[in-house]
Structure formats: structure tokens, C-alpha cells
């Protein structure tokens, strides 16, 4: 008889005792269960004991988590959590270093359990651990275990990080700043400071002021992956704690922001990742920032943090961990987020600086032409000429400021266009002039494309979106070089022009082209290329035709057509359907077809009729008159036994195509010609055909191949087979609509140990 559902069979262990196998009734109070276990081992005072899971984290069993106990679980009887917490906290006061070490080891083991953590915290355990950390008497294993226990207890969220004292934070900071420190202590100290920074703005400012950035850079350069990860974690936490204004000041027009993002920020800002040859001129030599919160990114970029991340972390021999990947994603997202102000700022038509930038964009494309045509013209004529050139540049309005009033992309689109014109002038001129020379409806508008492409890149790179707490999808190529965002735009705008030509697009197809370019960029970014050059190579290897093929493949996958079980079903259906196609081809041959004879003068003035006998043994044929109805079998004078046919020839292999003059005036006949060779006495003879259409050519060559026992390999057979397979598969799967089909068939269960459940028909019932 099966046990009740609320009863589970478990084992209970105890050191130096024989394990008990018991039936645990989940409806019985836990205290009663513990008492029964203690009574079996003759233990008094059952309230001093508790049950724990024996494997993994030795969590205490409570009324809240007892439902996790399943059949076969192994539990152990141990000291109750309140008594164990009291015992361990007393051990922390021991003068013996060895006993304190053992106590801390046990405390670290039990600290992840919330029941035990509550007992420790309620007995001022955090204060006692904090005292050990602040005293710093032992900087080795004891301090490491203390920090681990402290972190485990704090991460339960029962005590706020804001309650930590300033002297305590400064002591932990000192462990981070020490040169000679145990390698296991500093990652834990960095982890603690990261949690403080993310949880308390006030203490985060203290950490920012106390931890030198140079010290974090030193930790990043140590070949210790754990230390690198925790240093990067604290670095991104400090950046997240800084206000957008603080981050903006520190990376004006740099990083992935590009050139135009820092207009008017002042020359005191040092160059960042991307600002090497900016639109706004040069900058001063870097100096250590006096106010760390305002200049931290600026200072980090000057210290070549990007290059170090790219060479020593991303391309390290050690695989990149999930935590480090997340912090690199955060760093990328924060830096890309600095593009948002430019992206959301429309062009100001009254700004002299922005008007000059628009004129520079126009002059870079039409400088020589504009100077030669504009010489000696009146002001009105020059304005008219400029308006015409802006229209040729791809702006929708004669006043380009109206195009750039849209946000997004705002001024970010202008920054991208300026960068392209100044850093790739030949490609820029080629783009503009090439499209200016096309017909109006076929030209690819540069300005309109740049504006839409900037929006597209901001969407793909999630510019301005908040950081995810778990994402890891950073792009290695953004750490690979300066001006990464602008360089990506330069590659993308040339890709757009290439795709425009491949699609033979017109102005009405603009949105379709953008959708294809979006797919090309998204697919290539998903591959996470390690450098911009590799990105350029991969995205250019994904032309419009390949995008269409991938779309078709994905559509078939979504329909389930390419699932392994469906493919197996299709393979099983193929022989039956090929037999159906063979039958149709032979019936078509039995119906017969009118063919034209080709004379030596290339005249198609005679007709003849050929068909297959109903028993599929003889080809019968003969001449017919123009306009006459198809003849009967009995009226056809000539016969060719199928058994005498030796081979089927097609195209240029046919003798009537190889003859002098044949096929040279009309090469289309090559595709319609076929012949059958047969024995005529001692000589080999041929029956030559010129099919009236490509379809008839496929039907006859397939039918003759079927008669000869050869495979039917025509294009028509392939299309017919695919159509029949699709129809038959859908019919077979009608009852499985909206039912997911697994990739692998379910496993076959093993046979039963006996077959006593089978009914024996030989036994007659009384």
C-alpha cells in the first residue's frame, strides 16, 4: 500500500550513531518530529536540537521550508540554531587564535542560512565581527574568514548597510589601499565596499573620496582574476553612484560619446577614450583630478583603462567570468549613456557653431563645385545654391535645421555626419557624389540615411536605457579602439549604401532598406566581434541575398518544418511521394506531346507526335499535320521498344544539337533538346526531341529516366516533391497544431521487472 502523500521516507544522521530511517509526517509539528528522533537515540532535552539538510549549505529545517524535504532526503541532527549561535559567538572571544579560526570557519559555513543568521544578528554578532575587522590584529586567515562571515550575514538584508560606521568603512578601505596584504583579504574588502557604495549614497561618497583610482587600477593589473573582478565591481559601483552630470564632465566628447557631445564643456577636461582629434580642438595634458567624483572617468581614460581592459582582461588567457562580463556591460552602458544628452538635443538654428558645422558638412562634399559656381554670384543666388546642395546632400528640407529638430537623434546625427566627413573624406565624397549622379528616385539620401541610422544604432546599443542588473552582453569591439561609436557609424553608413544598391532601391523603399540594415547590424553585433575590422568583415559578408535566405530558414524553423522529428517524417514520406511523381510522369508520357522537327535550315515547319503505350513498353511516334488533333496509338506508324533504349541524352550531348549549324543561332534550344539512343541493327541510332517548353522538357526527361530506372533529377521534380512534402506534412500534423514538438524523442522506458499485470486469456474465470 502506498504511503500517504504527506509522508516522506528520509534518513537522519548523527555523528557516532547509527542513522535512522524514518517516515516523516509533514502534518506533525517539527518539534514532535525532533523529539521522536532524540528519543530513538536516548537524547534528553530535545529542544536543544534541530534538523539540518546534510548536503550543500547545511540549512536548518523550519516549518517554512520543511516542504523541501522529499523522499530519500538525508537530514542530520545538530544543535539548535540559537544555542549554536551563542556557542560560536562565545568562541569569538577566545584568546586562542586556533579556536577563533575554527569558530569562524563554522560561522562562515552556517551564515548563508537565514534561520541561523537571525540568531547571530539578534545577539549582536555583526558588532562582534565588526570589532575584529576594525582591530585588524590578524591580517591573514582570521581576517579573511571574518570578512566572509560579515558579508554573508549582511546579504540577508536584515541590517541596512547605512548603519555601518565611518571608522569601520575607513578601516576596510585601508585593507584595499595596503600594498602588502593577503590576496584573499582584498577581494572581500572590495566586495564589501561595492555593496556599501550601491546601497548608501552618503557612505558611497566616503568610499569615493578614500579609495584612490590609481589603487583600483593597480588591482586591475594584478594577474588575479578574483581581485580584478572585485576591483572592476567597485569601479562600476562608483560610476553608478556618480550623477550623470559628474560622469558627463569627466568624459566630455569622449569614450563612445564621440566628438560633438561635449560642446562648450570647457578646455579643462582631459581627453577620454575617444577624444584624440575632436571637432572642438585639442585639450591640456592630463592631471590627477582634484574632485574625484567629477573627473573619475576622465582620469581613468587618461590612464589607458580601455586599452588595458581590451588587452589584459577581454583577451586574457583565462576565460572571462560571468561577473566580470556583467561589469564590462555596465561600464559600456554607462559610457554609451553619455550620448543621451546629444541624442535628445535638437539642432538650434540660431547657434552660430551649429550653422558652421552644417556648412562644413556641405563644403566637404561640394567645396570645389560650390566655389567655382558661387564666385561672383549675389547673396540670393548663393543661398539658392546652398539650398540645392543641401538637398543633394540628402536633407528633406532646403533648411537642414528642420531635419535635425527631430529627437532622437538630435545633434548626435550631426556629430556622426561630421565625423564621417572628416575622418573618411574619400568615402564621404564618394557616397554623396555617387548618389547625386543617379536618377532622383534611385539616389540614397545621405542625410536622411544618417539620421535614421543614428536612431537605429542608439536602439541597437540601448543608448539611454538603464543598466540591467544581470545582463552580460557587452561588445568587445567597443573596448578595441577610440571613437568606437562614430567608427561604427562610418561602417554602417557605407553598409547602408551597399545594401541600397543590392536591393536596387528607390525612395519608396527607404524603410525596407533600413529594416534590412537593422537586421544586418543586429546579426553581426550578436556575434560579438572582437574588433571593428572584424565587424566590418562580417557585416559585409552578410549581403541582402543572405539576409533573405536566413529569414526563410528562420521562418521554417518557427513553423517547425526543420525540427528533427519533422525532417525524419519528411524522409519517410519521400519514397511514397516520389512514386506518385513517377506515376504522374509516366501518365504524361502516355498522353503524348506534339514536337517540332528542326531542319538543317533552322525551320520548325513539321510536327510529330510521340507517346508511351499504356503498358509502358513501347514509344510510339509519327508525323502529323499542322492543326490536326492528336493521333490515336493505332495510327502511329513507328515504334521504339523501351527495352532497346540505352541512354538518355540532354543539352549539348544530343546529336541533333552537335550537328553543324545546330544550336548556334538559337542557344535556347540547348535547354529544350533531349535524345534517346537505341540499337538499330549493328548501329546506334537516336530519337531526337525538341521540347515545346521547359516544363515539357522536365516531364519527358523525368518520365524517360523513370523508364530506364534512373533517378528523376529535374528542377520540376524537386519543386513538386517539396510542395507535396509540405502539404502532406501539414496534413499529418493537423492534430498537433499549437503543440510544441520536442527536438528529441522521449526516452523509451525500461521494461518492467515482471509482467504480472498482463491478463492471461488462457485462464477461464469460474
XYZ file of C-alpha atoms in Angstrom:
766
model
C 0.000 0.000 0.000
C 1.387 3.387 -0.998
C 2.181 5.809 1.880
C 0.058 8.991 2.230
C 1.170 11.964 0.203
C 2.205 13.977 3.271
C 4.523 11.213 4.499
C 8.098 11.018 3.149
C 10.766 8.430 3.783
C 14.044 10.009 4.917
C 17.291 9.219 6.715
C 18.537 11.093 9.782
C 22.240 11.067 10.679
C 24.136 11.880 13.852
C 27.886 11.649 14.463
C 28.882 8.450 16.237
C 25.386 6.978 15.903
C 23.608 4.570 13.593
C 21.440 6.514 11.105
C 17.684 6.294 11.439
C 15.314 5.549 8.575
C 12.010 7.177 9.418
C 8.682 8.143 7.894
C 8.277 11.873 8.300
C 4.689 13.031 8.604
C 4.627 16.584 7.242
C 1.444 17.287 9.180
C 3.142 16.599 12.508
C 4.766 19.598 14.285
C 8.506 19.787 13.736
C 9.219 19.834 17.472
C 7.431 16.493 17.838
C 9.469 15.012 14.989
C 12.733 16.171 16.595
C 11.618 14.676 19.927
C 10.934 11.295 18.302
C 14.390 11.327 16.686
C 16.040 12.251 20.014
C 14.100 9.537 21.856
C 15.348 6.927 19.377
C 18.939 7.894 20.309
C 18.089 8.295 24.021
C 18.781 12.039 23.952
C 17.088 14.248 26.527
C 16.194 17.931 26.137
C 15.041 17.684 22.532
C 14.525 21.475 22.459
C 18.323 21.807 22.252
C 18.398 20.037 18.897
C 17.254 20.774 15.363
C 17.297 19.091 11.958
C 19.501 20.248 9.074
C 19.922 19.255 5.456
C 23.034 17.109 5.280
C 24.136 18.180 1.790
C 25.036 21.591 0.350
C 24.535 24.547 2.687
C 23.571 22.927 5.976
C 20.304 24.793 6.279
C 18.136 24.329 9.313
C 14.725 22.735 8.801
C 11.885 25.054 9.831
C 8.139 24.997 9.464
C 8.576 27.325 6.458
C 10.980 25.177 4.437
C 10.042 21.661 5.544
C 8.129 21.157 2.273
C 11.537 20.941 0.533
C 12.075 17.557 2.210
C 11.485 14.859 -0.407
C 11.580 11.091 -0.418
C 15.177 9.975 0.012
C 16.379 13.198 1.642
C 19.201 12.907 4.154
C 18.986 15.075 7.271
C 21.242 15.369 10.270
C 20.528 16.118 13.907
C 22.514 19.084 15.208
C 22.493 21.751 17.864
C 19.579 24.183 17.748
C 20.393 27.441 15.881
C 20.063 29.694 18.949
C 22.433 27.550 21.013
C 24.840 27.159 18.084
C 24.903 30.937 17.542
C 25.575 31.513 21.243
C 28.360 28.938 21.254
C 30.088 30.376 18.177
C 29.869 33.969 19.344
C 31.420 32.917 22.645
C 34.217 31.266 20.694
C 34.991 34.603 19.007
C 36.016 35.971 22.410
C 38.557 33.189 22.919
C 42.149 34.188 23.356
C 43.258 31.151 21.340
C 43.893 32.061 17.717
C 43.277 28.476 16.606
C 39.904 28.293 18.323
C 38.848 31.615 16.818
C 39.827 30.350 13.394
C 37.777 27.148 13.811
C 34.840 29.156 15.151
C 34.938 31.490 12.170
C 35.125 28.556 9.737
C 31.966 27.098 11.237
C 30.319 30.513 11.260
C 31.057 31.007 7.540
C 29.557 27.580 6.827
C 26.283 28.371 8.609
C 25.964 32.110 7.836
C 24.095 31.619 4.498
C 21.215 30.006 6.452
C 18.638 32.698 7.250
C 17.460 30.959 10.440
C 20.972 30.848 11.872
C 21.710 34.393 10.636
C 18.722 35.755 12.546
C 20.019 34.226 15.775
C 23.536 35.607 15.233
C 22.334 39.116 14.348
C 19.914 39.210 17.286
C 22.893 38.504 19.599
C 24.966 41.434 18.223
C 27.050 39.090 16.112
C 27.653 41.736 13.424
C 29.073 44.124 16.012
C 31.449 41.448 17.291
C 32.627 40.646 13.777
C 32.965 44.373 13.026
C 35.192 44.769 16.068
C 37.558 42.068 14.794
C 37.667 43.787 11.381
C 38.334 47.223 12.890
C 41.040 45.949 15.239
C 42.897 44.269 12.396
C 45.092 42.284 14.790
C 45.356 39.375 12.341
C 45.611 40.256 8.662
C 45.692 36.653 7.463
C 43.149 33.840 7.525
C 41.246 35.117 10.568
C 40.528 38.457 8.876
C 39.521 36.665 5.667
C 37.040 34.438 7.498
C 35.680 37.391 9.458
C 35.031 39.417 6.307
C 33.341 36.428 4.648
C 31.080 35.830 7.637
C 30.256 39.544 7.883
C 29.316 39.719 4.175
C 27.186 36.568 4.334
C 25.219 37.939 7.276
C 24.757 41.394 5.730
C 23.495 39.984 2.433
C 20.380 38.625 4.132
C 19.155 42.228 4.185
C 18.194 42.227 7.867
C 20.534 45.133 8.630
C 20.983 48.187 6.394
C 24.431 48.991 5.019
C 23.831 52.589 6.037
C 24.198 51.607 9.692
C 27.921 50.924 9.253
C 30.170 53.440 10.949
C 32.628 55.730 9.190
C 35.641 54.332 11.148
C 34.623 50.824 10.053
C 34.437 51.879 6.383
C 37.811 53.622 6.611
C 39.359 50.501 8.131
C 38.069 48.366 5.246
C 39.364 50.992 2.813
C 42.787 50.704 4.442
C 42.833 46.988 3.617
C 42.169 47.871 -0.036
C 44.912 50.505 -0.063
C 47.604 48.368 1.621
C 50.429 47.181 -0.594
C 51.374 44.063 1.370
C 48.074 42.388 2.062
C 46.860 38.805 1.950
C 45.479 38.083 -1.540
C 42.278 36.660 -0.065
C 41.506 39.743 2.046
C 41.410 42.455 -0.618
C 38.707 40.877 -2.873
C 36.447 40.600 0.177
C 37.186 44.179 1.224
C 36.416 45.385 -2.325
C 33.186 43.394 -2.333
C 32.124 44.987 0.944
C 32.875 48.491 -0.342
C 30.916 47.764 -3.542
C 27.837 46.834 -1.503
C 28.225 49.955 0.629
C 28.556 52.201 -2.444
C 25.476 50.762 -4.160
C 23.337 50.838 -1.001
C 24.271 54.118 0.714
C 24.900 57.358 -1.243
C 26.494 59.009 1.795
C 28.923 56.181 2.513
C 29.470 55.827 -1.235
C 30.843 59.377 -1.304
C 33.159 58.417 1.559
C 34.412 55.388 -0.378
C 34.896 57.536 -3.479
C 36.997 60.037 -1.558
C 39.031 57.417 0.343
C 39.852 54.897 -2.426
C 42.324 56.328 -4.969
C 41.562 55.406 -8.551
C 45.217 54.571 -9.019
C 44.788 51.883 -6.379
C 41.897 50.300 -8.278
C 43.977 50.396 -11.441
C 46.759 48.570 -9.621
C 44.299 45.864 -8.537
C 43.064 45.555 -12.123
C 46.604 44.943 -13.327
C 47.245 42.109 -10.871
C 47.016 38.703 -12.541
C 44.406 37.575 -10.038
C 41.018 37.182 -11.699
C 39.056 37.405 -8.461
C 40.841 40.592 -7.430
C 40.373 42.060 -10.931
C 36.664 41.269 -10.852
C 36.067 42.838 -7.455
C 38.097 45.932 -8.385
C 36.028 46.327 -11.559
C 32.863 45.818 -9.492
C 33.799 48.669 -7.139
C 34.779 50.834 -10.098
C 31.392 50.415 -11.813
C 29.627 50.917 -8.476
C 31.412 54.255 -8.025
C 30.459 55.252 -11.583
C 26.833 54.297 -10.982
C 26.878 56.295 -7.774
C 28.108 59.401 -9.614
C 25.445 61.682 -11.043
C 25.071 61.938 -14.850
C 26.472 65.470 -14.639
C 29.557 64.209 -12.846
C 30.086 61.465 -15.408
C 29.464 63.893 -18.270
C 32.032 66.371 -17.016
C 34.572 63.609 -16.776
C 34.156 62.234 -20.309
C 33.195 65.273 -22.328
C 33.001 64.321 -26.014
C 34.910 61.148 -25.347
C 34.552 57.433 -24.970
C 31.739 56.139 -27.101
C 30.096 59.571 -26.923
C 32.126 60.922 -29.794
C 33.119 64.405 -30.711
C 30.076 66.657 -30.559
C 28.795 65.522 -27.166
C 30.879 67.921 -25.155
C 30.351 71.177 -26.948
C 31.010 74.078 -24.664
C 32.229 71.990 -21.750
C 35.481 73.848 -21.383
C 39.095 73.086 -22.166
C 39.922 71.901 -18.645
C 38.518 68.451 -19.460
C 41.239 65.968 -20.309
C 40.926 63.652 -23.327
C 38.949 60.476 -22.799
C 38.845 57.208 -24.764
C 37.608 58.781 -27.959
C 38.770 62.358 -27.874
C 42.025 62.362 -29.783
C 41.213 64.543 -32.813
C 37.912 66.139 -31.775
C 35.791 68.693 -33.520
C 36.313 71.137 -30.691
C 40.078 71.209 -30.762
C 42.831 69.943 -28.513
C 42.950 69.631 -24.738
C 45.521 70.026 -21.991
C 47.738 67.313 -20.631
C 46.003 65.134 -18.026
C 46.427 65.919 -14.367
C 45.134 63.932 -11.399
C 41.647 65.307 -10.730
C 41.169 67.312 -7.590
C 37.465 66.386 -7.260
C 37.302 62.680 -7.881
C 33.535 62.496 -8.248
C 33.609 64.900 -11.222
C 36.619 63.597 -13.067
C 36.921 59.892 -12.352
C 36.085 58.635 -15.858
C 38.254 61.318 -17.395
C 41.173 60.250 -15.257
C 40.630 56.542 -15.931
C 40.616 57.046 -19.710
C 43.846 59.020 -19.496
C 45.415 56.140 -17.625
C 44.637 53.850 -20.609
C 41.982 51.827 -18.839
C 40.317 50.979 -22.166
C 43.498 49.562 -23.643
C 44.202 47.538 -20.521
C 40.677 46.069 -20.438
C 40.903 45.131 -24.106
C 44.346 43.518 -23.955
C 44.581 42.068 -20.449
C 41.003 41.245 -19.478
C 38.954 40.599 -22.619
C 41.834 38.854 -24.407
C 43.285 37.230 -21.313
C 44.250 33.562 -21.456
C 41.801 32.971 -18.595
C 38.149 32.770 -19.701
C 36.082 35.803 -18.796
C 33.814 35.122 -15.818
C 30.112 35.993 -15.758
C 30.604 38.644 -13.078
C 33.371 40.412 -14.993
C 31.265 40.272 -18.167
C 28.438 41.983 -16.300
C 30.703 44.763 -15.024
C 32.076 45.352 -18.533
C 28.490 45.560 -19.755
C 27.749 48.156 -17.055
C 30.838 50.160 -17.991
C 29.795 50.073 -21.663
C 26.195 51.024 -20.845
C 27.225 53.939 -18.612
C 29.578 55.328 -21.229
C 27.080 54.922 -24.062
C 24.517 56.597 -21.814
C 26.550 59.791 -22.037
C 25.374 60.068 -25.656
C 21.823 60.645 -24.463
C 22.051 64.451 -23.956
C 23.234 64.949 -27.556
C 20.661 62.437 -28.772
C 17.834 64.365 -27.098
C 19.009 67.871 -28.024
C 17.596 69.264 -31.292
C 19.662 71.479 -33.525
C 19.411 75.165 -32.663
C 19.044 77.120 -35.941
C 20.286 80.252 -34.164
C 23.538 78.680 -32.938
C 26.494 80.024 -34.965
C 28.582 76.986 -34.082
C 25.986 74.503 -35.330
C 25.384 76.522 -38.519
C 29.131 76.442 -39.188
C 29.149 72.667 -38.728
C 26.350 72.280 -41.286
C 28.221 74.470 -43.747
C 31.375 72.420 -43.157
C 29.393 69.292 -43.971
C 28.175 70.817 -47.230
C 31.585 72.181 -48.216
C 33.262 68.830 -47.638
C 31.041 67.339 -50.341
C 30.710 70.243 -52.807
C 33.631 72.540 -51.931
C 35.260 72.850 -55.354
C 31.929 72.856 -57.183
C 30.422 75.417 -54.811
C 33.433 77.753 -55.009
C 33.526 77.688 -58.806
C 29.777 78.173 -59.246
C 29.347 80.610 -56.382
C 32.063 83.022 -57.478
C 30.581 86.378 -58.391
C 27.012 85.404 -57.518
C 24.658 87.532 -55.491
C 23.708 86.617 -51.933
C 20.314 85.298 -53.060
C 21.902 83.117 -55.722
C 24.431 81.763 -53.229
C 21.632 80.911 -50.774
C 19.755 79.167 -53.562
C 22.896 77.242 -54.485
C 23.456 76.192 -50.853
C 19.831 75.067 -50.522
C 20.190 72.978 -53.694
C 23.404 71.395 -52.386
C 21.777 70.559 -49.052
C 19.004 68.820 -50.983
C 21.627 66.899 -52.973
C 23.249 66.011 -49.652
C 20.060 64.172 -48.742
C 18.239 66.611 -46.457
C 14.488 66.553 -46.896
C 14.237 70.320 -46.470
C 16.223 73.123 -48.036
C 16.841 74.282 -44.451
C 18.688 71.282 -42.896
C 17.962 72.516 -39.368
C 14.385 71.284 -39.793
C 15.614 67.710 -40.400
C 17.725 67.775 -37.235
C 14.965 69.087 -34.990
C 13.777 65.516 -34.540
C 14.812 63.876 -31.269
C 16.149 61.340 -31.143
C 18.726 61.531 -32.763
C 19.070 65.318 -32.470
C 22.621 66.614 -32.557
C 24.058 63.097 -32.369
C 23.230 62.606 -36.059
C 25.128 65.785 -36.931
C 28.104 64.565 -34.871
C 28.121 61.305 -36.835
C 27.928 63.029 -40.218
C 30.721 65.428 -39.288
C 32.929 62.605 -38.099
C 32.367 60.633 -41.302
C 33.146 63.641 -43.489
C 36.364 64.463 -41.596
C 37.767 61.025 -40.853
C 36.696 59.247 -44.042
C 36.595 62.119 -46.576
C 37.034 59.935 -49.661
C 34.243 57.573 -48.645
C 32.040 60.556 -47.762
C 32.599 62.283 -51.106
C 32.106 59.022 -52.997
C 28.820 58.367 -51.190
C 27.413 61.833 -51.902
C 28.633 62.219 -55.478
C 27.728 58.663 -56.468
C 24.139 59.162 -55.358
C 23.968 62.663 -56.824
C 24.662 61.162 -60.252
C 21.839 58.619 -60.029
C 18.259 59.171 -61.032
C 16.304 61.053 -58.385
C 14.206 58.055 -57.419
C 17.252 55.752 -57.116
C 19.566 58.024 -55.110
C 20.312 57.070 -51.495
C 19.880 60.278 -49.430
C 22.946 60.651 -47.204
C 21.490 62.986 -44.571
C 18.177 61.159 -44.236
C 20.023 57.837 -44.057
C 22.430 59.183 -41.429
C 19.613 60.478 -39.238
C 17.704 57.205 -39.383
C 20.872 55.138 -38.978
C 21.820 57.072 -35.830
C 18.407 56.283 -34.359
C 18.912 52.653 -35.324
C 22.331 52.418 -33.662
C 21.016 54.039 -30.485
C 18.230 51.455 -30.367
C 20.550 48.504 -31.000
C 23.062 49.714 -28.397
C 20.306 50.735 -25.926
C 21.630 54.256 -25.522
C 19.971 55.984 -22.587
C 18.370 52.841 -21.177
C 19.050 51.947 -17.526
C 21.584 49.210 -16.818
C 20.265 45.714 -16.326
C 21.212 44.023 -13.052
C 22.061 40.717 -14.737
C 22.975 41.420 -18.384
C 26.386 40.393 -19.703
C 26.098 41.265 -23.401
C 28.894 43.786 -23.791
C 30.589 44.220 -27.167
C 34.361 43.624 -27.085
C 34.929 45.859 -30.109
C 33.827 48.930 -28.116
C 36.914 48.470 -25.957
C 39.074 47.887 -29.017
C 39.682 51.436 -30.203
C 38.931 55.108 -29.785
C 35.853 56.736 -31.318
C 34.049 53.409 -31.339
C 30.536 54.796 -31.758
C 31.480 57.091 -34.641
C 33.577 54.393 -36.278
C 30.636 52.020 -36.073
C 28.521 54.662 -37.789
C 31.102 55.007 -40.570
C 30.964 51.279 -41.255
C 27.174 51.228 -41.046
C 26.530 54.138 -43.414
C 28.696 52.520 -46.070
C 26.871 49.242 -45.484
C 23.566 51.052 -45.999
C 24.740 52.402 -49.361
C 25.903 48.919 -50.382
C 22.595 47.335 -49.384
C 20.699 50.105 -51.196
C 22.455 49.169 -54.437
C 21.975 45.423 -53.878
C 18.221 45.947 -53.396
C 18.066 48.373 -56.362
C 16.019 50.511 -54.026
C 14.088 53.674 -54.753
C 12.960 56.418 -52.399
C 9.770 54.434 -51.689
C 11.908 51.515 -50.454
C 13.752 53.566 -47.822
C 12.055 51.927 -44.833
C 12.636 48.451 -46.284
C 16.348 49.174 -46.682
C 16.555 50.400 -43.087
C 14.918 47.187 -41.875
C 17.438 45.074 -43.789
C 20.349 47.149 -42.435
C 18.943 46.768 -38.910
C 18.951 43.011 -39.383
C 22.485 43.016 -40.789
C 23.805 45.082 -37.873
C 21.876 43.160 -35.214
C 23.028 39.773 -36.515
C 26.652 40.909 -36.675
C 26.613 42.546 -33.231
C 25.179 39.332 -31.811
C 28.358 37.557 -32.944
C 30.342 39.848 -30.596
C 33.234 40.600 -32.978
C 36.414 41.401 -31.086
C 37.396 44.378 -33.248
C 35.853 46.911 -35.597
C 37.725 45.434 -38.559
C 36.275 42.024 -37.809
C 32.844 43.632 -37.527
C 33.351 45.284 -40.918
C 34.359 41.969 -42.481
C 31.426 40.038 -41.018
C 28.759 42.615 -41.795
C 29.928 42.985 -45.392
C 29.776 39.197 -45.722
C 26.042 39.398 -44.979
C 24.542 40.784 -48.212
C 20.873 41.266 -48.925
C 20.532 37.830 -50.541
C 21.960 36.118 -47.458
C 19.551 38.037 -45.215
C 16.635 36.739 -47.302
C 17.956 33.190 -47.028
C 18.325 33.470 -43.248
C 14.815 34.861 -42.946
C 13.439 31.904 -44.918
C 15.353 29.418 -42.761
C 14.127 31.026 -39.548
C 10.552 31.048 -40.838
C 10.789 27.327 -41.498
C 12.201 26.795 -38.022
C 9.332 28.741 -36.495
C 6.847 26.641 -38.422
C 8.594 23.553 -37.126
C 9.463 22.418 -40.655
C 13.135 21.940 -39.782
C 12.636 20.263 -36.421
C 14.379 16.842 -36.300
C 11.116 14.876 -35.914
C 9.604 16.725 -38.893
C 12.698 16.101 -41.003
C 12.510 12.421 -40.115
C 8.849 12.354 -41.117
C 9.666 14.036 -44.426
C 12.347 11.454 -45.155
C 9.860 8.668 -44.536
C 7.333 10.302 -46.858
C 9.772 10.858 -49.722
C 9.700 7.338 -51.287
C 5.899 7.303 -51.419
C 5.710 10.792 -52.906
C 8.489 10.093 -55.412
C 6.443 7.097 -56.550
C 3.481 9.425 -57.001
C 5.575 11.829 -59.086
C 6.899 8.908 -61.157
C 3.360 7.745 -61.812
C 2.334 11.245 -62.929
C 5.316 11.500 -65.284
C 4.506 8.178 -66.959
C 0.855 9.170 -67.341
C 2.031 12.369 -69.016
C 4.118 10.336 -71.462
C 1.083 8.129 -72.174
C -0.921 11.251 -73.069
C 1.758 12.177 -75.610
C 3.135 15.515 -76.836
C 3.466 17.301 -80.179
C 7.096 18.069 -81.055
C 8.517 20.164 -83.899
C 11.218 18.931 -86.207
C 14.250 21.177 -86.727
C 15.515 21.140 -90.300
C 19.060 21.990 -91.365
C 17.802 25.445 -92.306
C 16.540 26.032 -88.758
C 12.917 25.866 -89.851
C 10.396 24.436 -87.404
C 7.784 23.627 -90.014
C 6.960 19.967 -89.320
C 5.203 18.358 -86.387
C 5.441 14.861 -84.999
C 3.727 13.151 -82.122
C 5.195 10.765 -79.557
C 3.580 8.886 -76.682
C 4.126 5.912 -74.405
C 1.965 2.841 -74.709
C -0.379 2.102 -71.775
C 1.727 -0.898 -70.757
C 4.847 1.325 -70.646
C 6.746 -0.964 -73.031
C 6.792 0.949 -76.332
C 7.310 4.523 -77.505
C 5.065 5.171 -80.495
C 5.521 8.144 -82.791
C 4.830 9.541 -86.245
C 4.360 12.755 -88.269
C 1.146 14.789 -88.006
C -0.298 17.723 -89.902
C -0.439 21.262 -88.543
C -3.718 21.853 -86.715
C -4.681 18.181 -86.649
C -5.933 16.565 -83.462
C -3.580 14.216 -81.584
C -3.468 10.856 -83.381
C -4.501 7.521 -81.869
C -1.980 4.873 -80.945
C -3.040 2.657 -83.828
C -2.363 5.418 -86.370
C 1.256 5.973 -85.308
C 3.499 4.017 -87.673
C 6.784 3.994 -85.761
C 7.582 2.109 -82.566
C 10.615 2.026 -80.274
C 10.651 -0.683 -77.567
C 11.621 0.739 -74.197
C 13.831 -2.296 -73.652
C 16.014 -1.201 -76.625
C 16.704 2.272 -75.199
C 20.283 2.518 -73.973
C 20.620 6.066 -72.634
C 19.007 9.489 -72.298
C 20.984 12.489 -73.557
C 20.238 16.171 -72.879
C 21.533 19.555 -73.963
C 24.767 19.732 -75.914
C 25.228 15.958 -75.713
C 22.347 15.441 -78.148
C 23.463 14.611 -81.725
C 20.965 16.994 -83.389
C 22.444 19.873 -81.339
C 26.030 18.891 -82.106
C 25.416 18.934 -85.885
C 26.870 21.749 -87.884
C 24.829 24.852 -87.601
C 22.535 23.436 -84.942
C 22.222 25.412 -81.740
C 24.454 28.286 -82.771
C 21.730 30.580 -83.986
C 19.346 29.805 -81.162
C 21.077 28.801 -77.929
C 17.724 28.347 -76.184
C 17.409 25.026 -77.994
C 20.189 23.618 -75.811
C 17.867 23.795 -72.810
C 14.991 22.059 -74.624
C 16.865 19.326 -76.514
C 16.971 15.662 -75.451
C 17.541 12.357 -77.238
C 17.289 8.642 -76.555
C 19.873 6.267 -78.018
C 18.947 2.733 -79.043
C 20.342 -0.164 -81.062
C 19.305 -0.271 -84.725
C 20.873 -3.394 -86.091
C 24.602 -3.076 -85.602
C 24.499 0.698 -85.449
C 23.470 3.078 -82.719
C 20.533 5.275 -83.622
C 18.888 8.270 -81.918
C 15.378 9.555 -81.479
C 15.752 13.327 -81.132
C 13.357 15.718 -79.377
C 12.980 19.488 -79.033
C 10.534 20.112 -76.189
C 7.950 22.850 -76.752
C 8.565 24.271 -73.264
C 10.819 23.898 -70.273
C 8.072 22.179 -68.313
C 7.545 19.589 -71.079
C 11.314 19.059 -71.153
C 11.304 18.252 -67.421
C 8.255 15.994 -67.663
C 9.656 13.957 -70.577
C 13.198 13.638 -69.248
C 11.803 12.588 -65.856
C 9.485 10.053 -67.457
C 12.220 8.584 -69.656
C 14.559 8.420 -66.655
C 11.883 6.568 -64.706
C 11.503 4.077 -67.582
C 15.268 3.495 -67.595
C 15.411 3.112 -63.805
C 17.420 6.294 -63.330
C 16.651 8.958 -60.689
C 14.443 11.862 -61.697
C 16.655 14.868 -61.051
C 14.918 17.751 -62.778
C 14.108 21.065 -61.142
C 10.403 20.382 -61.661
C 10.680 17.149 -59.691
C 12.355 18.994 -56.834
C 9.607 21.631 -56.756
C 6.820 19.059 -56.982
C 8.383 16.944 -54.235
C 8.770 19.960 -51.917
C 5.172 21.002 -52.496
C 3.855 17.501 -51.851
C 6.037 17.090 -48.752
C 4.825 20.398 -47.324
C 1.166 19.551 -47.943
C 1.435 16.005 -46.630
C 3.397 17.078 -43.543
C 0.832 19.741 -42.652
C -1.984 17.245 -43.077
C -0.233 14.742 -40.823
C 0.323 17.412 -38.164
C -3.153 18.932 -38.123
C -3.970 17.327 -34.787
C -0.711 18.666 -33.299
C -1.447 22.334 -34.002
C -0.051 24.586 -31.233
C 1.595 21.561 -29.624
C 5.396 22.005 -29.255
C 7.302 19.212 -30.935
C 10.426 18.197 -28.958
C 13.827 18.180 -30.619
C 14.485 14.627 -29.395
C 12.002 11.785 -28.992
C 11.156 10.888 -25.403
C 13.277 8.064 -23.963
C 11.823 4.579 -24.072
C 11.305 3.400 -20.504
C 12.955 0.150 -19.435
C 10.797 -2.971 -19.475
C 9.042 -3.834 -16.208
C 10.635 -6.306 -13.838
C 7.679 -8.645 -14.309
C 4.564 -8.918 -16.400
C 2.153 -9.984 -13.671
C -0.141 -7.133 -14.632
C -0.877 -8.802 -18.001
C -4.153 -10.625 -18.399
C -3.785 -14.326 -19.207
C -6.500 -15.177 -21.696
C -5.950 -18.932 -21.249
C -7.344 -18.887 -17.727
C -11.093 -19.259 -17.663
C -12.982 -17.499 -14.942
C -15.172 -19.713 -12.747
